[in-house]
Coordinates of C-alpha atoms in Angstrom, one line a residue:
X1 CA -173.9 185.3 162.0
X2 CA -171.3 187.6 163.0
X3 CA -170.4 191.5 162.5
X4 CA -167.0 190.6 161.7
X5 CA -165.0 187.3 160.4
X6 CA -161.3 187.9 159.8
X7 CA -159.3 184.9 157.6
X8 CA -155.7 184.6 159.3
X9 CA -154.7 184.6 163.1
X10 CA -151.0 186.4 162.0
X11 CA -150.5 189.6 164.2
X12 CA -152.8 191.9 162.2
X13 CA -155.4 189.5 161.7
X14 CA -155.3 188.7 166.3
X15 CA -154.9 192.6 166.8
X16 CA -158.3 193.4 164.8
X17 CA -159.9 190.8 166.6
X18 CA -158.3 192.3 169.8
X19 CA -160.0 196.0 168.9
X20 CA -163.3 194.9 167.3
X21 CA -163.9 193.5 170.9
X22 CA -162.2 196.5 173.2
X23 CA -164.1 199.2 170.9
X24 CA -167.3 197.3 171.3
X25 CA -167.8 197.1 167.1
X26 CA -169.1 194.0 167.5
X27 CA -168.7 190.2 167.4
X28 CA -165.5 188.6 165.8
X29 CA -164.6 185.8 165.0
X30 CA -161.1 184.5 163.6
X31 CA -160.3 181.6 161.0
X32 CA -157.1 180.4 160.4
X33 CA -156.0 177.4 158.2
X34 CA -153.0 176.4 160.0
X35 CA -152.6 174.2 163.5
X36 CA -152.0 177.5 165.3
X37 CA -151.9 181.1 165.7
X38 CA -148.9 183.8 164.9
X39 CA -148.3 183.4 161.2
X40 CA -144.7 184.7 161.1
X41 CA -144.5 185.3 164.6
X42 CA -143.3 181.5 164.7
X43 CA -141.4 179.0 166.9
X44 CA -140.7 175.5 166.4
X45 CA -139.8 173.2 168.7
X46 CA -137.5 170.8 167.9
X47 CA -134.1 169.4 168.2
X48 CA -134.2 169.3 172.1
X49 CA -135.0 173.3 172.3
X50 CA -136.8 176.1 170.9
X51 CA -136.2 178.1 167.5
X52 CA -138.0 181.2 166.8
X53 CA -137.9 180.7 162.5
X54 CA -140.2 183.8 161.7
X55 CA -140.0 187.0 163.2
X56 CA -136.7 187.3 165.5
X57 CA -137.8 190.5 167.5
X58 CA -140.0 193.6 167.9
X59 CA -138.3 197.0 167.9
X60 CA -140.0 199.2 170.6
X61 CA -142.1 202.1 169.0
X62 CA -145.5 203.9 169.4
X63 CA -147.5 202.1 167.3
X64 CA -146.6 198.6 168.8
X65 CA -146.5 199.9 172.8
X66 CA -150.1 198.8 173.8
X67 CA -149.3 195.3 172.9
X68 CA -145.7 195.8 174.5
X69 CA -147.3 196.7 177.8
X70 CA -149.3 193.4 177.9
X71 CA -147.1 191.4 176.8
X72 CA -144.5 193.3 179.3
X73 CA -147.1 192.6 181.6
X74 CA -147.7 189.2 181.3
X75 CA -143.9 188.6 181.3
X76 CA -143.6 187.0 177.8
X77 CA -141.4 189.6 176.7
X78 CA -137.7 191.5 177.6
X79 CA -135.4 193.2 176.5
X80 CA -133.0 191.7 174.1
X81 CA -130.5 194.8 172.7
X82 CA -130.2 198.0 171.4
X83 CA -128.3 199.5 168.3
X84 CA -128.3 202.4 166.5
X85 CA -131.7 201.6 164.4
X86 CA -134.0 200.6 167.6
X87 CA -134.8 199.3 170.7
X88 CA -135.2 195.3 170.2
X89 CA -137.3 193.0 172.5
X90 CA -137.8 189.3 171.7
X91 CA -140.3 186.5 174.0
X92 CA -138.4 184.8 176.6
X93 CA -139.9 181.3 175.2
X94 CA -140.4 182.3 171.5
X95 CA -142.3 184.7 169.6
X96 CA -145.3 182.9 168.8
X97 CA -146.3 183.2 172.9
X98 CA -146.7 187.1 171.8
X99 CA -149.4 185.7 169.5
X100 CA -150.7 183.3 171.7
X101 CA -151.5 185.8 174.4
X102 CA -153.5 187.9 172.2
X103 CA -155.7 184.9 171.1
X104 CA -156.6 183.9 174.8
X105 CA -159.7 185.9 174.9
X106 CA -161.1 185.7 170.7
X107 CA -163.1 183.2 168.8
X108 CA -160.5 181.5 166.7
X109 CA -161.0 178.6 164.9
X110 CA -158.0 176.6 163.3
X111 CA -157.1 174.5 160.2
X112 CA -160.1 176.5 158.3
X113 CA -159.2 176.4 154.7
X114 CA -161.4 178.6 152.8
X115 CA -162.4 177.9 149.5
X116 CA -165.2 180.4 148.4
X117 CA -166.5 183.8 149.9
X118 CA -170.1 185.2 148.3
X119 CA -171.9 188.9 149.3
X120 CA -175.5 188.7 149.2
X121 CA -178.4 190.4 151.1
X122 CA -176.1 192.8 152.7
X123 CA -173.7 189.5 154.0
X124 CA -170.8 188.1 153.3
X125 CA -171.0 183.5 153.4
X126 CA -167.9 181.7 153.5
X127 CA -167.3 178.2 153.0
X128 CA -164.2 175.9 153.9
X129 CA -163.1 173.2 151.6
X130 CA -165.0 170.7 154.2
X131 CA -167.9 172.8 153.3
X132 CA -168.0 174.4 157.2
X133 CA -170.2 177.8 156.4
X134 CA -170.1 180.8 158.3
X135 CA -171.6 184.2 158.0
X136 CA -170.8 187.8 158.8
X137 CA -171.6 191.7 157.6
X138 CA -167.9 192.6 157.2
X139 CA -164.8 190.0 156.0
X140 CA -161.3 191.2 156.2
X141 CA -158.7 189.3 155.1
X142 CA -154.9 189.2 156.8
X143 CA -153.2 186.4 154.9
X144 CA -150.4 187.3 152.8
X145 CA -151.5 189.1 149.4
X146 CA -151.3 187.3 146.8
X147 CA -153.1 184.1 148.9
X148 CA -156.1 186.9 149.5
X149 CA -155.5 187.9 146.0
X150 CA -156.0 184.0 144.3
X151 CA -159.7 183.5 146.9
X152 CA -160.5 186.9 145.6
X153 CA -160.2 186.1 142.3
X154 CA -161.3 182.8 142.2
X155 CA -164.6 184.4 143.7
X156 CA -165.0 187.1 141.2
X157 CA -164.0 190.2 142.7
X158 CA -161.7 192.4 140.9
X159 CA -158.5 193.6 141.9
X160 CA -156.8 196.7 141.0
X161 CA -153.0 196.6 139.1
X162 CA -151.6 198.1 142.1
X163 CA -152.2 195.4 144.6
X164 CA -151.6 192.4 141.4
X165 CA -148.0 194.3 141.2
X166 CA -146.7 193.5 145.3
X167 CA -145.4 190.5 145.2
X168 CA -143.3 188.5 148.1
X169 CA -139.7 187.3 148.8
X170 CA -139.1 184.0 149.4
X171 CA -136.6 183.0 152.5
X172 CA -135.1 179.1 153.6
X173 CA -134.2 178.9 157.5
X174 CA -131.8 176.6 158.8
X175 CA -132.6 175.6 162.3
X176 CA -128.5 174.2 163.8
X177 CA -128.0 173.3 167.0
X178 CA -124.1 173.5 167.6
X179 CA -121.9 171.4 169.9
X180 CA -120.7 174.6 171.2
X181 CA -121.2 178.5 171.5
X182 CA -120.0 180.8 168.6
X183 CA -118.9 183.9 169.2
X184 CA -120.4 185.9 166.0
X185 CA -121.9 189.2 167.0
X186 CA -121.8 191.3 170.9
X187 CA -125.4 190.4 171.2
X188 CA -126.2 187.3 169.0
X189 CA -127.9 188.9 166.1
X190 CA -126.0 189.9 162.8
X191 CA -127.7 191.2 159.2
X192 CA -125.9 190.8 155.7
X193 CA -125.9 193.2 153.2
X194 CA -124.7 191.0 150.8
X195 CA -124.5 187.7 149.7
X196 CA -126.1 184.6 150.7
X197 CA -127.1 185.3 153.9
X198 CA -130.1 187.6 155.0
X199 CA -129.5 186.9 159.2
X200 CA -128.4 184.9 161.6
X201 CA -129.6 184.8 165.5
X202 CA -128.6 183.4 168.2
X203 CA -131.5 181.7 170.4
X204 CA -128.9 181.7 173.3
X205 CA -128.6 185.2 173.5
X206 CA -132.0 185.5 172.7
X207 CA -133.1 183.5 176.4
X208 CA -134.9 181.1 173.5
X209 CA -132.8 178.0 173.7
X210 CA -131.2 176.6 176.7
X211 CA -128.3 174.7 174.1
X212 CA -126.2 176.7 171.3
X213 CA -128.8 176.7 168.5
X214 CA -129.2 179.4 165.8
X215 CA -131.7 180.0 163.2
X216 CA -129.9 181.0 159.9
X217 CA -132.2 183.5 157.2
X218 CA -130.8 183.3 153.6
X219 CA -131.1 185.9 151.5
X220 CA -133.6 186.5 149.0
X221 CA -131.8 185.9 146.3
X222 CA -130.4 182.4 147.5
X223 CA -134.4 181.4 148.5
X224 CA -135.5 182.2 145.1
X225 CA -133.1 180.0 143.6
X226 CA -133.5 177.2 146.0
X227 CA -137.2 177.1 146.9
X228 CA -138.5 175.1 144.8
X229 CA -135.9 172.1 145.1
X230 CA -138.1 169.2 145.9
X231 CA -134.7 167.9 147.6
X232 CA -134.7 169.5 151.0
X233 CA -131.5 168.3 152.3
X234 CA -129.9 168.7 149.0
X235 CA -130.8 172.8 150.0
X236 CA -130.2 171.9 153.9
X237 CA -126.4 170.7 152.6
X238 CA -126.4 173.6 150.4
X239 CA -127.0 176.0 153.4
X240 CA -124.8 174.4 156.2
X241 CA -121.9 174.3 153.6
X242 CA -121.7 177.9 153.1
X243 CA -122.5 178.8 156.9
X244 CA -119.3 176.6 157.4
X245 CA -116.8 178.5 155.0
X246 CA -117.8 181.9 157.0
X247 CA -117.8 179.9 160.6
X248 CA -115.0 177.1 160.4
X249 CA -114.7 176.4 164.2
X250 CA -118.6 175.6 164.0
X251 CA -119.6 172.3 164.6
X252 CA -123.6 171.2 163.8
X253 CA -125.1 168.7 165.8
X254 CA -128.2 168.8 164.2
X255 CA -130.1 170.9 161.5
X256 CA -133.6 171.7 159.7
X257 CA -135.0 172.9 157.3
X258 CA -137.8 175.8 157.7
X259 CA -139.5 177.5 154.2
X260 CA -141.7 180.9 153.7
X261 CA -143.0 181.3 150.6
X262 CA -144.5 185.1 151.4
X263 CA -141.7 186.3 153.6
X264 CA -141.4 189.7 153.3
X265 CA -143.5 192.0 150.3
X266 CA -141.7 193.8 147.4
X267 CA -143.4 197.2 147.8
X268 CA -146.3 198.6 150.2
X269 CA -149.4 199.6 148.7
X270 CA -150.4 203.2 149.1
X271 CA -152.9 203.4 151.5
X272 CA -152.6 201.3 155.1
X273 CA -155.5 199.0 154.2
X274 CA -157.7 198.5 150.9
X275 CA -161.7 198.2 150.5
X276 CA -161.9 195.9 147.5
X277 CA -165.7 194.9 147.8
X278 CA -168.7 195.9 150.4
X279 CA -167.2 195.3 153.9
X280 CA -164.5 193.8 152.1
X281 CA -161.2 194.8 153.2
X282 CA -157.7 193.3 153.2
X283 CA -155.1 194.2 155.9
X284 CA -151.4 193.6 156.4
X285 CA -147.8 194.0 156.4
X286 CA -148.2 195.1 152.6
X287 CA -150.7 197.9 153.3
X288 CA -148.6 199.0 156.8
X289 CA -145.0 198.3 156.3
X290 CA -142.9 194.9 155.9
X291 CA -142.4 194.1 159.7
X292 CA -144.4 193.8 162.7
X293 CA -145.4 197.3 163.6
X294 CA -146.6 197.5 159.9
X295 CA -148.5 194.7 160.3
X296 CA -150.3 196.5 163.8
X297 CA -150.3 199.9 161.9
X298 CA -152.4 198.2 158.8
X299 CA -155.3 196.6 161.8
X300 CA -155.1 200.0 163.6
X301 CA -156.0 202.2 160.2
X302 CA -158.4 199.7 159.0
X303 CA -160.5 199.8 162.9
X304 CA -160.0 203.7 163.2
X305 CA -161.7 203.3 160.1
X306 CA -164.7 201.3 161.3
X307 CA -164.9 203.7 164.2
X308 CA -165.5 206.3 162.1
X309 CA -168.3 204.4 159.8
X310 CA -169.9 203.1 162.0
X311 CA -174.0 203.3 161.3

């Protein structure tokens, strides 16, 4: 039995855990259905160097500065560039070590695929689909919304129109190494406002990758066209062709393909977290903003929140 179970090790899902335990609310522990923790604070490792594929950078504000000072601290992070919108750090071996650092001292459990939650007797039971059971007074839920929405659902708990109507944007990542450098942006980091192209980073510039090697974010539109192409290097080609009509003097050396179906969510729902049952609660970047501090501004509402109830 535990006070608290949170489903999904993302940012806001690790960050709960991380205040539950500092403010003493009680015993936590984390389930996550993947083979490690970050969610979109990703990084792959592959094609003889490092990619981050998620989450590219942090811009430094407020609500993110406690976990800047410890990841500052233990030296996983610097200083990348500035511009006009913000002050942008990245991890100096990829963003998932951000993640990674704030699991060292929770209960996590990985690859926990849960198939049905049921509130009884004042507690919530959840079972995995290799029927692992666990208890706890409060359940919040971190995955993207609509995944929370269909276990919901599938359990019988209503859900109002409001969260139904946020849906998610859909991106495809090419991972390239290049045979050498290109000179693209002053700092290795460009945004489209148009077209085909979302992003495209350098992991050079970045201190990621020790060869040329840059991630490439289509745009929304392109993603929604393409994701479901059973044909992945049919998409790859599709990508690579069009990166080499704006860069010519490129030449790839190797390439991957990277999908996220729930990249980034339509809308934000009007309050930073939302009680849909008893202790039920679900938590995000679509209750605190689509980016990382949203996604620590969501976990900080919904534990100021406990604070306060506490009985």
């Amino acid at each position: 039995m535990k006070d608290y179970i949170i489903i999904g090790a993302g940012l806001s899902g690790l960050a709960t855990a991380k205040s539950i335990t500092e403010f003493g609310l009680g015993s936590a522990l984390v389930l996550e259905k993947s083979k490690g923790v970050g969610g979109r604070m990703a990084t792959r490792r592959t094609l003889a160097t490092r990619f981050d594929h998620g989450a590219q950078f942090y811009r430094l504000k407020n609500d993110i500065n406690e976990f800047h000072q410890l990841w500052n601290k233990n030296e996983l992070s610097h200083q990348w560039f500035v511009s006009p919108i913000g002050n942008h750090w990245c991890a100096r071996e990829g963003m998932t070590t951000l993640a990674k650092v704030l699991a060292q001292r929770q209960e996590v459990q990985l690859e926990k695929q849960i198939e049905s939650i049921h509130f009884e007797n004042n507690t919530w039971t959840i079972i995995s689909d290799k029927n692992e059971k666990w208890e706890c007074h409060n359940l919040i839920l971190t995955a993207p919304l609509p995944q929370s929405i269909l276990l919901l659902e599938k359990n019988g708990i209503e859900i109002s129109a409001e969260l139904k109507n946020i849906t998610y944007s859909k991106a495809l990542i090419a991972l390239v190494t290049l045979k050498d450098t290109l000179a693209f942006s002053p700092h290795g980091y460009v945004e489209y406002i148009e077209g085909d192209f979302f992003s495209i980073t350098d992991q050079v510039a970045k201190g990621v990758s020790t060869i040329p090697a840059l991630t490439i974010t289509m745009s929304a539109e392109f993603s929604e066209k393409e994701f479901e192409n059973i044909n992945e290097a049919e998409v790859l080609a599709k990508i690579i062709k069009k990166f080499l009509v704006k860069y010519p003097t490129a030449e790839i050396i190797g390439s991957e393909l990277k999908k996220w179906r729930y990249c980034k969510p339509s809308s934000t729902y009007s309050n930073p977290f939302a009680q849909v049952s008893p202790k039920l609660f679900l938590i995000g970047d679509a209750f605190g903003g689509s980016s990382l501090i949203g996604a620590i501004r969501s976990s900080k509402a919904l534990c100021e929140h406990l604070i306060n109830n506490l009985t």
